[in-house]
JSON list of C-alpha atoms in Angstrom, two decimals:
[
{"chain": "A", "resi": 20, "resn": "UNK", "atom": "CA", "xyz": [-0.20, 0.19, 0.12]},
{"chain": "A", "resi": 21, "resn": "UNK", "atom": "CA", "xyz": [1.15, 3.40, -1.01]},
{"chain": "A", "resi": 22, "resn": "UNK", "atom": "CA", "xyz": [0.65, 6.60, 1.31]},
{"chain": "A", "resi": 23, "resn": "UNK", "atom": "CA", "xyz": [1.18, 9.66, -0.50]},
{"chain": "A", "resi": 24, "resn": "UNK", "atom": "CA", "xyz": [1.76, 13.36, 1.84]},
{"chain": "A", "resi": 25, "resn": "UNK", "atom": "CA", "xyz": [1.85, 16.95, 1.06]},
{"chain": "A", "resi": 26, "resn": "UNK", "atom": "CA", "xyz": [3.95, 19.28, 2.58]},
{"chain": "A", "resi": 27, "resn": "UNK", "atom": "CA", "xyz": [2.26, 22.70, 2.60]},
{"chain": "A", "resi": 28, "resn": "UNK", "atom": "CA", "xyz": [4.38, 25.76, 2.10]},
{"chain": "A", "resi": 29, "resn": "UNK", "atom": "CA", "xyz": [7.55, 24.07, 3.10]},
{"chain": "A", "resi": 30, "resn": "UNK", "atom": "CA", "xyz": [9.42, 27.22, 2.41]},
{"chain": "A", "resi": 31, "resn": "UNK", "atom": "CA", "xyz": [6.86, 29.80, 4.40]},
{"chain": "A", "resi": 32, "resn": "UNK", "atom": "CA", "xyz": [6.01, 27.59, 7.37]},
{"chain": "A", "resi": 33, "resn": "UNK", "atom": "CA", "xyz": [8.92, 25.84, 8.63]},
{"chain": "A", "resi": 34, "resn": "UNK", "atom": "CA", "xyz": [9.91, 27.93, 11.78]},
{"chain": "A", "resi": 35, "resn": "UNK", "atom": "CA", "xyz": [10.54, 25.47, 14.41]},
{"chain": "A", "resi": 36, "resn": "UNK", "atom": "CA", "xyz": [11.29, 22.85, 11.98]},
{"chain": "A", "resi": 37, "resn": "UNK", "atom": "CA", "xyz": [7.74, 21.41, 11.64]},
{"chain": "A", "resi": 38, "resn": "UNK", "atom": "CA", "xyz": [9.05, 19.76, 8.40]},
{"chain": "A", "resi": 39, "resn": "UNK", "atom": "CA", "xyz": [10.55, 16.97, 10.71]},
{"chain": "A", "resi": 40, "resn": "UNK", "atom": "CA", "xyz": [6.80, 15.97, 11.05]},
{"chain": "A", "resi": 41, "resn": "UNK", "atom": "CA", "xyz": [6.49, 14.85, 7.47]},
{"chain": "A", "resi": 42, "resn": "UNK", "atom": "CA", "xyz": [9.98, 13.07, 7.67]},
{"chain": "A", "resi": 43, "resn": "UNK", "atom": "CA", "xyz": [8.17, 11.15, 10.98]},
{"chain": "A", "resi": 44, "resn": "UNK", "atom": "CA", "xyz": [5.66, 10.22, 9.21]},
{"chain": "A", "resi": 45, "resn": "UNK", "atom": "CA", "xyz": [7.43, 8.76, 5.98]},
{"chain": "A", "resi": 46, "resn": "UNK", "atom": "CA", "xyz": [9.76, 6.65, 7.98]},
{"chain": "A", "resi": 47, "resn": "UNK", "atom": "CA", "xyz": [7.09, 5.35, 10.40]},
{"chain": "A", "resi": 48, "resn": "UNK", "atom": "CA", "xyz": [5.03, 4.12, 6.89]},
{"chain": "A", "resi": 49, "resn": "UNK", "atom": "CA", "xyz": [8.60, 2.69, 5.31]},
{"chain": "A", "resi": 50, "resn": "UNK", "atom": "CA", "xyz": [9.72, 0.53, 8.32]},
{"chain": "A", "resi": 51, "resn": "UNK", "atom": "CA", "xyz": [6.33, -0.95, 7.64]},
{"chain": "A", "resi": 52, "resn": "UNK", "atom": "CA", "xyz": [6.81, -1.50, 4.32]},
{"chain": "A", "resi": 53, "resn": "UNK", "atom": "CA", "xyz": [4.65, 1.14, 3.00]},
{"chain": "A", "resi": 54, "resn": "UNK", "atom": "CA", "xyz": [5.09, 3.04, 0.11]},
{"chain": "A", "resi": 55, "resn": "UNK", "atom": "CA", "xyz": [5.79, 6.56, 0.63]},
{"chain": "A", "resi": 56, "resn": "UNK", "atom": "CA", "xyz": [5.65, 9.20, -1.74]},
{"chain": "A", "resi": 57, "resn": "UNK", "atom": "CA", "xyz": [6.34, 13.17, -0.56]},
{"chain": "A", "resi": 58, "resn": "UNK", "atom": "CA", "xyz": [5.51, 16.53, -2.44]},
{"chain": "A", "resi": 59, "resn": "UNK", "atom": "CA", "xyz": [6.20, 19.78, -1.68]},
{"chain": "A", "resi": 60, "resn": "UNK", "atom": "CA", "xyz": [3.41, 22.13, -2.26]},
{"chain": "A", "resi": 61, "resn": "UNK", "atom": "CA", "xyz": [3.67, 26.05, -2.13]},
{"chain": "A", "resi": 62, "resn": "UNK", "atom": "CA", "xyz": [2.57, 29.26, -3.83]},
{"chain": "A", "resi": 63, "resn": "UNK", "atom": "CA", "xyz": [2.15, 28.63, -7.57]},
{"chain": "A", "resi": 64, "resn": "UNK", "atom": "CA", "xyz": [1.30, 24.66, -7.09]},
{"chain": "A", "resi": 65, "resn": "UNK", "atom": "CA", "xyz": [-2.29, 23.83, -7.79]},
{"chain": "A", "resi": 66, "resn": "UNK", "atom": "CA", "xyz": [-2.39, 19.72, -7.37]},
{"chain": "A", "resi": 67, "resn": "UNK", "atom": "CA", "xyz": [-5.78, 17.88, -6.56]},
{"chain": "A", "resi": 68, "resn": "UNK", "atom": "CA", "xyz": [-5.26, 17.37, -2.91]},
{"chain": "A", "resi": 69, "resn": "UNK", "atom": "CA", "xyz": [-7.66, 15.12, -2.15]},
{"chain": "A", "resi": 70, "resn": "UNK", "atom": "CA", "xyz": [-5.41, 13.05, -4.25]},
{"chain": "A", "resi": 71, "resn": "UNK", "atom": "CA", "xyz": [-3.19, 12.86, -1.01]},
{"chain": "A", "resi": 72, "resn": "UNK", "atom": "CA", "xyz": [-3.91, 10.85, 2.22]},
{"chain": "A", "resi": 73, "resn": "UNK", "atom": "CA", "xyz": [-2.09, 13.43, 4.75]},
{"chain": "A", "resi": 74, "resn": "UNK", "atom": "CA", "xyz": [-1.58, 16.88, 4.50]},
{"chain": "A", "resi": 75, "resn": "UNK", "atom": "CA", "xyz": [1.20, 19.23, 6.61]},
{"chain": "A", "resi": 76, "resn": "UNK", "atom": "CA", "xyz": [1.12, 22.78, 7.54]},
{"chain": "A", "resi": 77, "resn": "UNK", "atom": "CA", "xyz": [3.53, 24.16, 9.80]},
{"chain": "A", "resi": 78, "resn": "UNK", "atom": "CA", "xyz": [4.33, 27.71, 11.10]},
{"chain": "A", "resi": 79, "resn": "UNK", "atom": "CA", "xyz": [5.68, 30.82, 10.24]},
{"chain": "A", "resi": 80, "resn": "UNK", "atom": "CA", "xyz": [6.36, 34.47, 11.09]},
{"chain": "A", "resi": 81, "resn": "UNK", "atom": "CA", "xyz": [3.45, 37.07, 10.52]},
{"chain": "A", "resi": 82, "resn": "UNK", "atom": "CA", "xyz": [4.77, 38.16, 7.41]},
{"chain": "A", "resi": 83, "resn": "UNK", "atom": "CA", "xyz": [4.87, 34.48, 5.91]},
{"chain": "A", "resi": 84, "resn": "UNK", "atom": "CA", "xyz": [1.80, 33.47, 7.19]},
{"chain": "A", "resi": 85, "resn": "UNK", "atom": "CA", "xyz": [0.17, 36.07, 5.66]},
{"chain": "A", "resi": 86, "resn": "UNK", "atom": "CA", "xyz": [1.13, 35.29, 1.82]},
{"chain": "A", "resi": 87, "resn": "UNK", "atom": "CA", "xyz": [-0.57, 31.67, 2.99]},
{"chain": "A", "resi": 88, "resn": "UNK", "atom": "CA", "xyz": [-3.15, 33.30, 4.21]},
{"chain": "A", "resi": 89, "resn": "UNK", "atom": "CA", "xyz": [-4.12, 34.89, 1.04]},
{"chain": "A", "resi": 90, "resn": "UNK", "atom": "CA", "xyz": [-3.22, 31.82, -1.45]},
{"chain": "A", "resi": 91, "resn": "UNK", "atom": "CA", "xyz": [-5.18, 29.64, 1.04]},
{"chain": "A", "resi": 92, "resn": "UNK", "atom": "CA", "xyz": [-8.15, 31.50, 0.00]},
{"chain": "A", "resi": 93, "resn": "UNK", "atom": "CA", "xyz": [-7.40, 30.42, -3.64]},
{"chain": "A", "resi": 94, "resn": "UNK", "atom": "CA", "xyz": [-7.29, 26.65, -2.38]},
{"chain": "A", "resi": 95, "resn": "UNK", "atom": "CA", "xyz": [-10.93, 26.82, -0.60]},
{"chain": "A", "resi": 96, "resn": "UNK", "atom": "CA", "xyz": [-12.89, 24.50, -2.52]},
{"chain": "A", "resi": 97, "resn": "UNK", "atom": "CA", "xyz": [-9.36, 22.23, -3.18]},
{"chain": "A", "resi": 98, "resn": "UNK", "atom": "CA", "xyz": [-8.86, 21.27, 0.77]},
{"chain": "A", "resi": 99, "resn": "UNK", "atom": "CA", "xyz": [-12.37, 21.61, 1.59]},
{"chain": "A", "resi": 100, "resn": "UNK", "atom": "CA", "xyz": [-12.99, 18.56, -1.34]},
{"chain": "A", "resi": 101, "resn": "UNK", "atom": "CA", "xyz": [-9.93, 16.96, 0.17]},
{"chain": "A", "resi": 102, "resn": "UNK", "atom": "CA", "xyz": [-11.61, 17.28, 3.67]},
{"chain": "A", "resi": 103, "resn": "UNK", "atom": "CA", "xyz": [-14.83, 15.61, 2.44]},
{"chain": "A", "resi": 104, "resn": "UNK", "atom": "CA", "xyz": [-12.70, 12.60, 0.74]},
{"chain": "A", "resi": 105, "resn": "UNK", "atom": "CA", "xyz": [-11.37, 12.26, 4.43]},
{"chain": "A", "resi": 106, "resn": "UNK", "atom": "CA", "xyz": [-7.94, 13.70, 4.12]},
{"chain": "A", "resi": 107, "resn": "UNK", "atom": "CA", "xyz": [-5.57, 13.60, 6.98]},
{"chain": "A", "resi": 108, "resn": "UNK", "atom": "CA", "xyz": [-5.05, 17.33, 7.62]},
{"chain": "A", "resi": 109, "resn": "UNK", "atom": "CA", "xyz": [-2.18, 18.11, 10.23]},
{"chain": "A", "resi": 110, "resn": "UNK", "atom": "CA", "xyz": [-1.66, 21.92, 10.84]},
{"chain": "A", "resi": 111, "resn": "UNK", "atom": "CA", "xyz": [0.42, 23.42, 13.62]},
{"chain": "A", "resi": 112, "resn": "UNK", "atom": "CA", "xyz": [0.40, 27.05, 15.27]},
{"chain": "A", "resi": 113, "resn": "UNK", "atom": "CA", "xyz": [0.32, 29.35, 12.42]},
{"chain": "A", "resi": 114, "resn": "UNK", "atom": "CA", "xyz": [-1.09, 26.63, 9.77]},
{"chain": "A", "resi": 115, "resn": "UNK", "atom": "CA", "xyz": [-3.49, 25.56, 12.59]},
{"chain": "A", "resi": 116, "resn": "UNK", "atom": "CA", "xyz": [-5.19, 29.07, 13.20]},
{"chain": "A", "resi": 117, "resn": "UNK", "atom": "CA", "xyz": [-5.20, 29.94, 9.34]},
{"chain": "A", "resi": 118, "resn": "UNK", "atom": "CA", "xyz": [-7.72, 26.91, 9.05]},
{"chain": "A", "resi": 119, "resn": "UNK", "atom": "CA", "xyz": [-10.41, 28.85, 11.26]},
{"chain": "A", "resi": 120, "resn": "UNK", "atom": "CA", "xyz": [-13.16, 31.01, 10.69]},
{"chain": "A", "resi": 121, "resn": "UNK", "atom": "CA", "xyz": [-10.30, 34.13, 11.65]},
{"chain": "A", "resi": 122, "resn": "UNK", "atom": "CA", "xyz": [-7.56, 35.79, 13.39]},
{"chain": "A", "resi": 123, "resn": "UNK", "atom": "CA", "xyz": [-7.88, 39.05, 15.27]},
{"chain": "A", "resi": 124, "resn": "UNK", "atom": "CA", "xyz": [-4.84, 41.11, 15.63]},
{"chain": "A", "resi": 125, "resn": "UNK", "atom": "CA", "xyz": [-4.03, 42.24, 19.07]},
{"chain": "A", "resi": 126, "resn": "UNK", "atom": "CA", "xyz": [-4.66, 45.86, 17.23]},
{"chain": "A", "resi": 127, "resn": "UNK", "atom": "CA", "xyz": [-8.16, 44.90, 16.14]},
{"chain": "A", "resi": 128, "resn": "UNK", "atom": "CA", "xyz": [-7.31, 43.51, 12.63]},
{"chain": "A", "resi": 129, "resn": "UNK", "atom": "CA", "xyz": [-9.48, 41.13, 11.99]},
{"chain": "A", "resi": 130, "resn": "UNK", "atom": "CA", "xyz": [-8.10, 38.38, 9.07]},
{"chain": "A", "resi": 131, "resn": "UNK", "atom": "CA", "xyz": [-10.43, 35.75, 7.35]},
{"chain": "A", "resi": 132, "resn": "UNK", "atom": "CA", "xyz": [-9.66, 32.36, 7.59]},
{"chain": "A", "resi": 133, "resn": "UNK", "atom": "CA", "xyz": [-10.36, 29.79, 5.72]},
{"chain": "A", "resi": 134, "resn": "UNK", "atom": "CA", "xyz": [-13.45, 28.13, 7.96]},
{"chain": "A", "resi": 135, "resn": "UNK", "atom": "CA", "xyz": [-12.56, 24.39, 7.83]},
{"chain": "A", "resi": 136, "resn": "UNK", "atom": "CA", "xyz": [-12.64, 24.68, 11.46]},
{"chain": "A", "resi": 137, "resn": "UNK", "atom": "CA", "xyz": [-14.87, 26.35, 13.61]},
{"chain": "A", "resi": 138, "resn": "UNK", "atom": "CA", "xyz": [-12.28, 28.33, 15.98]},
{"chain": "A", "resi": 139, "resn": "UNK", "atom": "CA", "xyz": [-11.24, 31.99, 16.10]},
{"chain": "A", "resi": 140, "resn": "UNK", "atom": "CA", "xyz": [-7.98, 33.45, 17.17]},
{"chain": "A", "resi": 141, "resn": "UNK", "atom": "CA", "xyz": [-7.54, 36.49, 19.36]},
{"chain": "A", "resi": 142, "resn": "UNK", "atom": "CA", "xyz": [-3.78, 38.11, 19.41]},
{"chain": "A", "resi": 143, "resn": "UNK", "atom": "CA", "xyz": [-2.49, 38.79, 22.89]},
{"chain": "A", "resi": 144, "resn": "UNK", "atom": "CA", "xyz": [0.00, 40.72, 24.15]},
{"chain": "A", "resi": 145, "resn": "UNK", "atom": "CA", "xyz": [2.21, 38.23, 26.38]},
{"chain": "A", "resi": 146, "resn": "UNK", "atom": "CA", "xyz": [3.23, 35.00, 24.34]},
{"chain": "A", "resi": 147, "resn": "UNK", "atom": "CA", "xyz": [2.75, 31.86, 26.08]},
{"chain": "A", "resi": 148, "resn": "UNK", "atom": "CA", "xyz": [5.94, 30.24, 25.53]},
{"chain": "A", "resi": 149, "resn": "UNK", "atom": "CA", "xyz": [7.71, 26.97, 27.16]},
{"chain": "A", "resi": 150, "resn": "UNK", "atom": "CA", "xyz": [7.07, 23.17, 27.49]},
{"chain": "A", "resi": 151, "resn": "UNK", "atom": "CA", "xyz": [3.73, 21.49, 26.99]},
{"chain": "A", "resi": 152, "resn": "UNK", "atom": "CA", "xyz": [2.28, 17.78, 28.42]},
{"chain": "A", "resi": 153, "resn": "UNK", "atom": "CA", "xyz": [-1.04, 16.96, 27.46]},
{"chain": "A", "resi": 154, "resn": "UNK", "atom": "CA", "xyz": [-3.33, 13.92, 27.37]},
{"chain": "A", "resi": 155, "resn": "UNK", "atom": "CA", "xyz": [-4.89, 12.41, 24.13]},
{"chain": "A", "resi": 156, "resn": "UNK", "atom": "CA", "xyz": [-7.03, 10.11, 23.69]},
{"chain": "A", "resi": 157, "resn": "UNK", "atom": "CA", "xyz": [-5.89, 7.69, 20.91]},
{"chain": "A", "resi": 158, "resn": "UNK", "atom": "CA", "xyz": [-8.10, 4.54, 20.58]},
{"chain": "A", "resi": 159, "resn": "UNK", "atom": "CA", "xyz": [-9.36, 4.46, 23.30]},
{"chain": "A", "resi": 160, "resn": "UNK", "atom": "CA", "xyz": [-5.94, 4.70, 24.93]},
{"chain": "A", "resi": 161, "resn": "UNK", "atom": "CA", "xyz": [-5.08, 8.12, 26.91]},
{"chain": "A", "resi": 162, "resn": "UNK", "atom": "CA", "xyz": [-1.53, 8.99, 25.92]},
{"chain": "A", "resi": 163, "resn": "UNK", "atom": "CA", "xyz": [0.48, 11.70, 26.91]},
{"chain": "A", "resi": 164, "resn": "UNK", "atom": "CA", "xyz": [1.86, 14.04, 24.57]},
{"chain": "A", "resi": 165, "resn": "UNK", "atom": "CA", "xyz": [4.81, 16.31, 24.79]},
{"chain": "A", "resi": 166, "resn": "UNK", "atom": "CA", "xyz": [5.65, 19.35, 22.66]},
{"chain": "A", "resi": 167, "resn": "UNK", "atom": "CA", "xyz": [6.65, 23.10, 22.52]},
{"chain": "A", "resi": 168, "resn": "UNK", "atom": "CA", "xyz": [4.44, 25.94, 22.15]},
{"chain": "A", "resi": 169, "resn": "UNK", "atom": "CA", "xyz": [5.17, 29.70, 21.45]},
{"chain": "A", "resi": 170, "resn": "UNK", "atom": "CA", "xyz": [2.61, 31.75, 20.23]},
{"chain": "A", "resi": 171, "resn": "UNK", "atom": "CA", "xyz": [0.63, 34.75, 21.20]},
{"chain": "A", "resi": 172, "resn": "UNK", "atom": "CA", "xyz": [-2.46, 34.23, 19.78]},
{"chain": "A", "resi": 173, "resn": "UNK", "atom": "CA", "xyz": [-5.63, 32.62, 21.73]},
{"chain": "A", "resi": 174, "resn": "UNK", "atom": "CA", "xyz": [-7.79, 30.11, 20.10]},
{"chain": "A", "resi": 175, "resn": "UNK", "atom": "CA", "xyz": [-11.05, 29.50, 20.99]},
{"chain": "A", "resi": 176, "resn": "UNK", "atom": "CA", "xyz": [-12.97, 26.87, 20.14]},
{"chain": "A", "resi": 177, "resn": "UNK", "atom": "CA", "xyz": [-16.44, 26.24, 18.63]},
{"chain": "A", "resi": 178, "resn": "UNK", "atom": "CA", "xyz": [-19.42, 23.98, 18.95]},
{"chain": "A", "resi": 179, "resn": "UNK", "atom": "CA", "xyz": [-18.32, 22.03, 15.94]},
{"chain": "A", "resi": 180, "resn": "UNK", "atom": "CA", "xyz": [-15.11, 20.97, 17.12]},
{"chain": "A", "resi": 181, "resn": "UNK", "atom": "CA", "xyz": [-13.75, 19.05, 20.37]},
{"chain": "A", "resi": 182, "resn": "UNK", "atom": "CA", "xyz": [-10.25, 19.67, 21.81]},
{"chain": "A", "resi": 183, "resn": "UNK", "atom": "CA", "xyz": [-7.54, 17.22, 20.52]},
{"chain": "A", "resi": 184, "resn": "UNK", "atom": "CA", "xyz": [-5.63, 17.22, 24.05]},
{"chain": "A", "resi": 185, "resn": "UNK", "atom": "CA", "xyz": [-5.99, 18.51, 28.01]},
{"chain": "A", "resi": 186, "resn": "UNK", "atom": "CA", "xyz": [-3.37, 19.85, 29.32]},
{"chain": "A", "resi": 187, "resn": "UNK", "atom": "CA", "xyz": [-1.44, 19.17, 31.99]},
{"chain": "A", "resi": 188, "resn": "UNK", "atom": "CA", "xyz": [1.85, 21.52, 31.90]},
{"chain": "A", "resi": 189, "resn": "UNK", "atom": "CA", "xyz": [1.86, 24.59, 29.47]},
{"chain": "A", "resi": 190, "resn": "UNK", "atom": "CA", "xyz": [-0.92, 27.17, 28.45]},
{"chain": "A", "resi": 191, "resn": "UNK", "atom": "CA", "xyz": [-2.33, 25.57, 25.37]},
{"chain": "A", "resi": 192, "resn": "UNK", "atom": "CA", "xyz": [-4.84, 27.26, 23.15]},
{"chain": "A", "resi": 193, "resn": "UNK", "atom": "CA", "xyz": [-5.34, 29.80, 25.09]},
{"chain": "A", "resi": 194, "resn": "UNK", "atom": "CA", "xyz": [-3.90, 29.76, 28.80]},
{"chain": "A", "resi": 195, "resn": "UNK", "atom": "CA", "xyz": [-7.38, 29.79, 30.10]},
{"chain": "A", "resi": 196, "resn": "UNK", "atom": "CA", "xyz": [-9.52, 26.44, 29.49]},
{"chain": "A", "resi": 197, "resn": "UNK", "atom": "CA", "xyz": [-6.98, 23.55, 29.81]},
{"chain": "A", "resi": 198, "resn": "UNK", "atom": "CA", "xyz": [-7.57, 22.21, 26.24]},
{"chain": "A", "resi": 199, "resn": "UNK", "atom": "CA", "xyz": [-4.45, 22.31, 23.40]},
{"chain": "A", "resi": 200, "resn": "UNK", "atom": "CA", "xyz": [-5.14, 21.83, 19.76]},
{"chain": "A", "resi": 201, "resn": "UNK", "atom": "CA", "xyz": [-8.53, 21.00, 18.23]},
{"chain": "A", "resi": 202, "resn": "UNK", "atom": "CA", "xyz": [-10.45, 17.52, 16.33]},
{"chain": "A", "resi": 203, "resn": "UNK", "atom": "CA", "xyz": [-12.66, 18.80, 13.55]},
{"chain": "A", "resi": 204, "resn": "UNK", "atom": "CA", "xyz": [-12.87, 15.05, 11.52]},
{"chain": "A", "resi": 205, "resn": "UNK", "atom": "CA", "xyz": [-10.17, 14.25, 9.83]},
{"chain": "A", "resi": 206, "resn": "UNK", "atom": "CA", "xyz": [-8.31, 17.50, 10.51]},
{"chain": "A", "resi": 207, "resn": "UNK", "atom": "CA", "xyz": [-5.90, 18.01, 13.68]},
{"chain": "A", "resi": 208, "resn": "UNK", "atom": "CA", "xyz": [-4.89, 21.43, 14.91]},
{"chain": "A", "resi": 209, "resn": "UNK", "atom": "CA", "xyz": [-2.13, 22.13, 17.51]},
{"chain": "A", "resi": 210, "resn": "UNK", "atom": "CA", "xyz": [0.16, 24.64, 18.74]},
{"chain": "A", "resi": 211, "resn": "UNK", "atom": "CA", "xyz": [2.70, 22.42, 19.31]},
{"chain": "A", "resi": 212, "resn": "UNK", "atom": "CA", "xyz": [6.22, 21.82, 17.90]},
{"chain": "A", "resi": 213, "resn": "UNK", "atom": "CA", "xyz": [8.94, 19.82, 18.87]},
{"chain": "A", "resi": 214, "resn": "UNK", "atom": "CA", "xyz": [8.83, 18.65, 16.00]},
{"chain": "A", "resi": 215, "resn": "UNK", "atom": "CA", "xyz": [5.88, 17.46, 17.42]},
{"chain": "A", "resi": 216, "resn": "UNK", "atom": "CA", "xyz": [5.42, 13.56, 15.73]},
{"chain": "A", "resi": 217, "resn": "UNK", "atom": "CA", "xyz": [9.28, 12.93, 16.69]},
{"chain": "A", "resi": 218, "resn": "UNK", "atom": "CA", "xyz": [8.50, 13.13, 20.50]},
{"chain": "A", "resi": 219, "resn": "UNK", "atom": "CA", "xyz": [5.12, 11.19, 20.07]},
{"chain": "A", "resi": 220, "resn": "UNK", "atom": "CA", "xyz": [4.96, 7.95, 17.61]},
{"chain": "A", "resi": 221, "resn": "UNK", "atom": "CA", "xyz": [1.71, 6.87, 18.91]},
{"chain": "A", "resi": 222, "resn": "UNK", "atom": "CA", "xyz": [0.11, 10.26, 17.71]},
{"chain": "A", "resi": 223, "resn": "UNK", "atom": "CA", "xyz": [2.26, 9.95, 14.00]},
{"chain": "A", "resi": 224, "resn": "UNK", "atom": "CA", "xyz": [0.84, 6.02, 13.78]},
{"chain": "A", "resi": 225, "resn": "UNK", "atom": "CA", "xyz": [-2.72, 7.17, 14.19]},
{"chain": "A", "resi": 226, "resn": "UNK", "atom": "CA", "xyz": [-2.66, 10.41, 11.87]},
{"chain": "A", "resi": 227, "resn": "UNK", "atom": "CA", "xyz": [-0.84, 7.38, 9.33]},
{"chain": "A", "resi": 228, "resn": "UNK", "atom": "CA", "xyz": [-3.85, 4.76, 10.26]},
{"chain": "A", "resi": 229, "resn": "UNK", "atom": "CA", "xyz": [-6.32, 7.04, 9.80]},
{"chain": "A", "resi": 230, "resn": "UNK", "atom": "CA", "xyz": [-5.06, 8.36, 6.24]},
{"chain": "A", "resi": 231, "resn": "UNK", "atom": "CA", "xyz": [-5.09, 5.15, 4.82]},
{"chain": "A", "resi": 232, "resn": "UNK", "atom": "CA", "xyz": [-8.48, 3.57, 6.13]},
{"chain": "A", "resi": 233, "resn": "UNK", "atom": "CA", "xyz": [-9.99, 6.26, 4.07]},
{"chain": "A", "resi": 234, "resn": "UNK", "atom": "CA", "xyz": [-9.48, 3.50, 1.61]},
{"chain": "A", "resi": 235, "resn": "UNK", "atom": "CA", "xyz": [-8.92, 0.31, 3.37]},
{"chain": "A", "resi": 236, "resn": "UNK", "atom": "CA", "xyz": [-11.27, 0.24, 6.76]},
{"chain": "A", "resi": 237, "resn": "UNK", "atom": "CA", "xyz": [-9.54, -3.07, 7.79]},
{"chain": "A", "resi": 238, "resn": "UNK", "atom": "CA", "xyz": [-6.38, -1.33, 7.53]},
{"chain": "A", "resi": 239, "resn": "UNK", "atom": "CA", "xyz": [-3.66, -1.70, 10.69]},
{"chain": "A", "resi": 240, "resn": "UNK", "atom": "CA", "xyz": [-0.38, -0.72, 10.91]},
{"chain": "A", "resi": 241, "resn": "UNK", "atom": "CA", "xyz": [2.61, -3.57, 11.93]},
{"chain": "A", "resi": 242, "resn": "UNK", "atom": "CA", "xyz": [3.93, -2.96, 15.54]},
{"chain": "A", "resi": 243, "resn": "UNK", "atom": "CA", "xyz": [7.48, -2.06, 15.54]},
{"chain": "A", "resi": 244, "resn": "UNK", "atom": "CA", "xyz": [10.00, -1.71, 18.63]},
{"chain": "A", "resi": 245, "resn": "UNK", "atom": "CA", "xyz": [9.39, 1.82, 20.02]},
{"chain": "A", "resi": 246, "resn": "UNK", "atom": "CA", "xyz": [11.15, 0.98, 23.40]},
{"chain": "A", "resi": 247, "resn": "UNK", "atom": "CA", "xyz": [13.83, 3.73, 22.88]},
{"chain": "A", "resi": 248, "resn": "UNK", "atom": "CA", "xyz": [11.14, 5.92, 21.99]},
{"chain": "A", "resi": 249, "resn": "UNK", "atom": "CA", "xyz": [9.01, 5.17, 24.94]},
{"chain": "A", "resi": 250, "resn": "UNK", "atom": "CA", "xyz": [11.85, 5.63, 27.32]},
{"chain": "A", "resi": 251, "resn": "UNK", "atom": "CA", "xyz": [12.99, 9.01, 25.88]},
{"chain": "A", "resi": 252, "resn": "UNK", "atom": "CA", "xyz": [9.11, 10.28, 26.42]},
{"chain": "A", "resi": 253, "resn": "UNK", "atom": "CA", "xyz": [9.11, 8.93, 29.94]},
{"chain": "A", "resi": 254, "resn": "UNK", "atom": "CA", "xyz": [11.93, 10.87, 30.87]},
{"chain": "A", "resi": 255, "resn": "UNK", "atom": "CA", "xyz": [10.54, 13.52, 29.56]},
{"chain": "A", "resi": 256, "resn": "UNK", "atom": "CA", "xyz": [7.52, 13.24, 31.49]},
{"chain": "A", "resi": 257, "resn": "UNK", "atom": "CA", "xyz": [9.13, 12.88, 34.68]},
{"chain": "A", "resi": 258, "resn": "UNK", "atom": "CA", "xyz": [11.27, 16.41, 34.39]},
{"chain": "A", "resi": 259, "resn": "UNK", "atom": "CA", "xyz": [8.29, 18.45, 33.31]},
{"chain": "A", "resi": 260, "resn": "UNK", "atom": "CA", "xyz": [6.42, 17.04, 35.26]},
{"chain": "A", "resi": 261, "resn": "UNK", "atom": "CA", "xyz": [6.75, 14.78, 38.21]},
{"chain": "A", "resi": 262, "resn": "UNK", "atom": "CA", "xyz": [10.36, 17.05, 39.25]},
{"chain": "A", "resi": 263, "resn": "UNK", "atom": "CA", "xyz": [8.06, 20.49, 39.61]}
]
């Protein structure tokens, strides 16, 4: 079976090495014997996004995000078609914000988003920075997720979405409700860098499985030896949570 990945705007949205998420998806699929293709899609490229199993979009500086926001408006129907066909989307930080209804700057300027996610973001004067530990349910199992956040936008969830995780340590979406990220259908939005999937292989495997089940509902990933990754995550958890 083949897994096809599109990395959206890698030249504009790679503020904290978010391209590492693409590498992890690729390698963890290849280690199971899957064939993987990775295409880079940026301004001026117009592929059919519904032909991909996973779309990955990272975060960027304000100038770059402005360029992407304008270009994304031209891709609205393309992205809507991809979502309708079950393509999995992982959007981090700025990419996460741009999929929402709007971003309102601290100065009151409202920048329209794509409206794929029922969220809105409001700029704050203080940045929310630091390591994050959260808890996410993956296939019915509560799983620790570790990442790093650096954002000034406060994101609020609407009625059509569910939070992706519950914050144990850190700010999360707004620093007000103990939630981090959002899950809406096949779309996952989060503020967590790291890169996120390098620190959380269970989440990477979950995204791969969901993506390939759009073609084969019975698809499951073969188990691989993740003992090293598990020990590393346990050490991080103890350092960030148990020792505070």
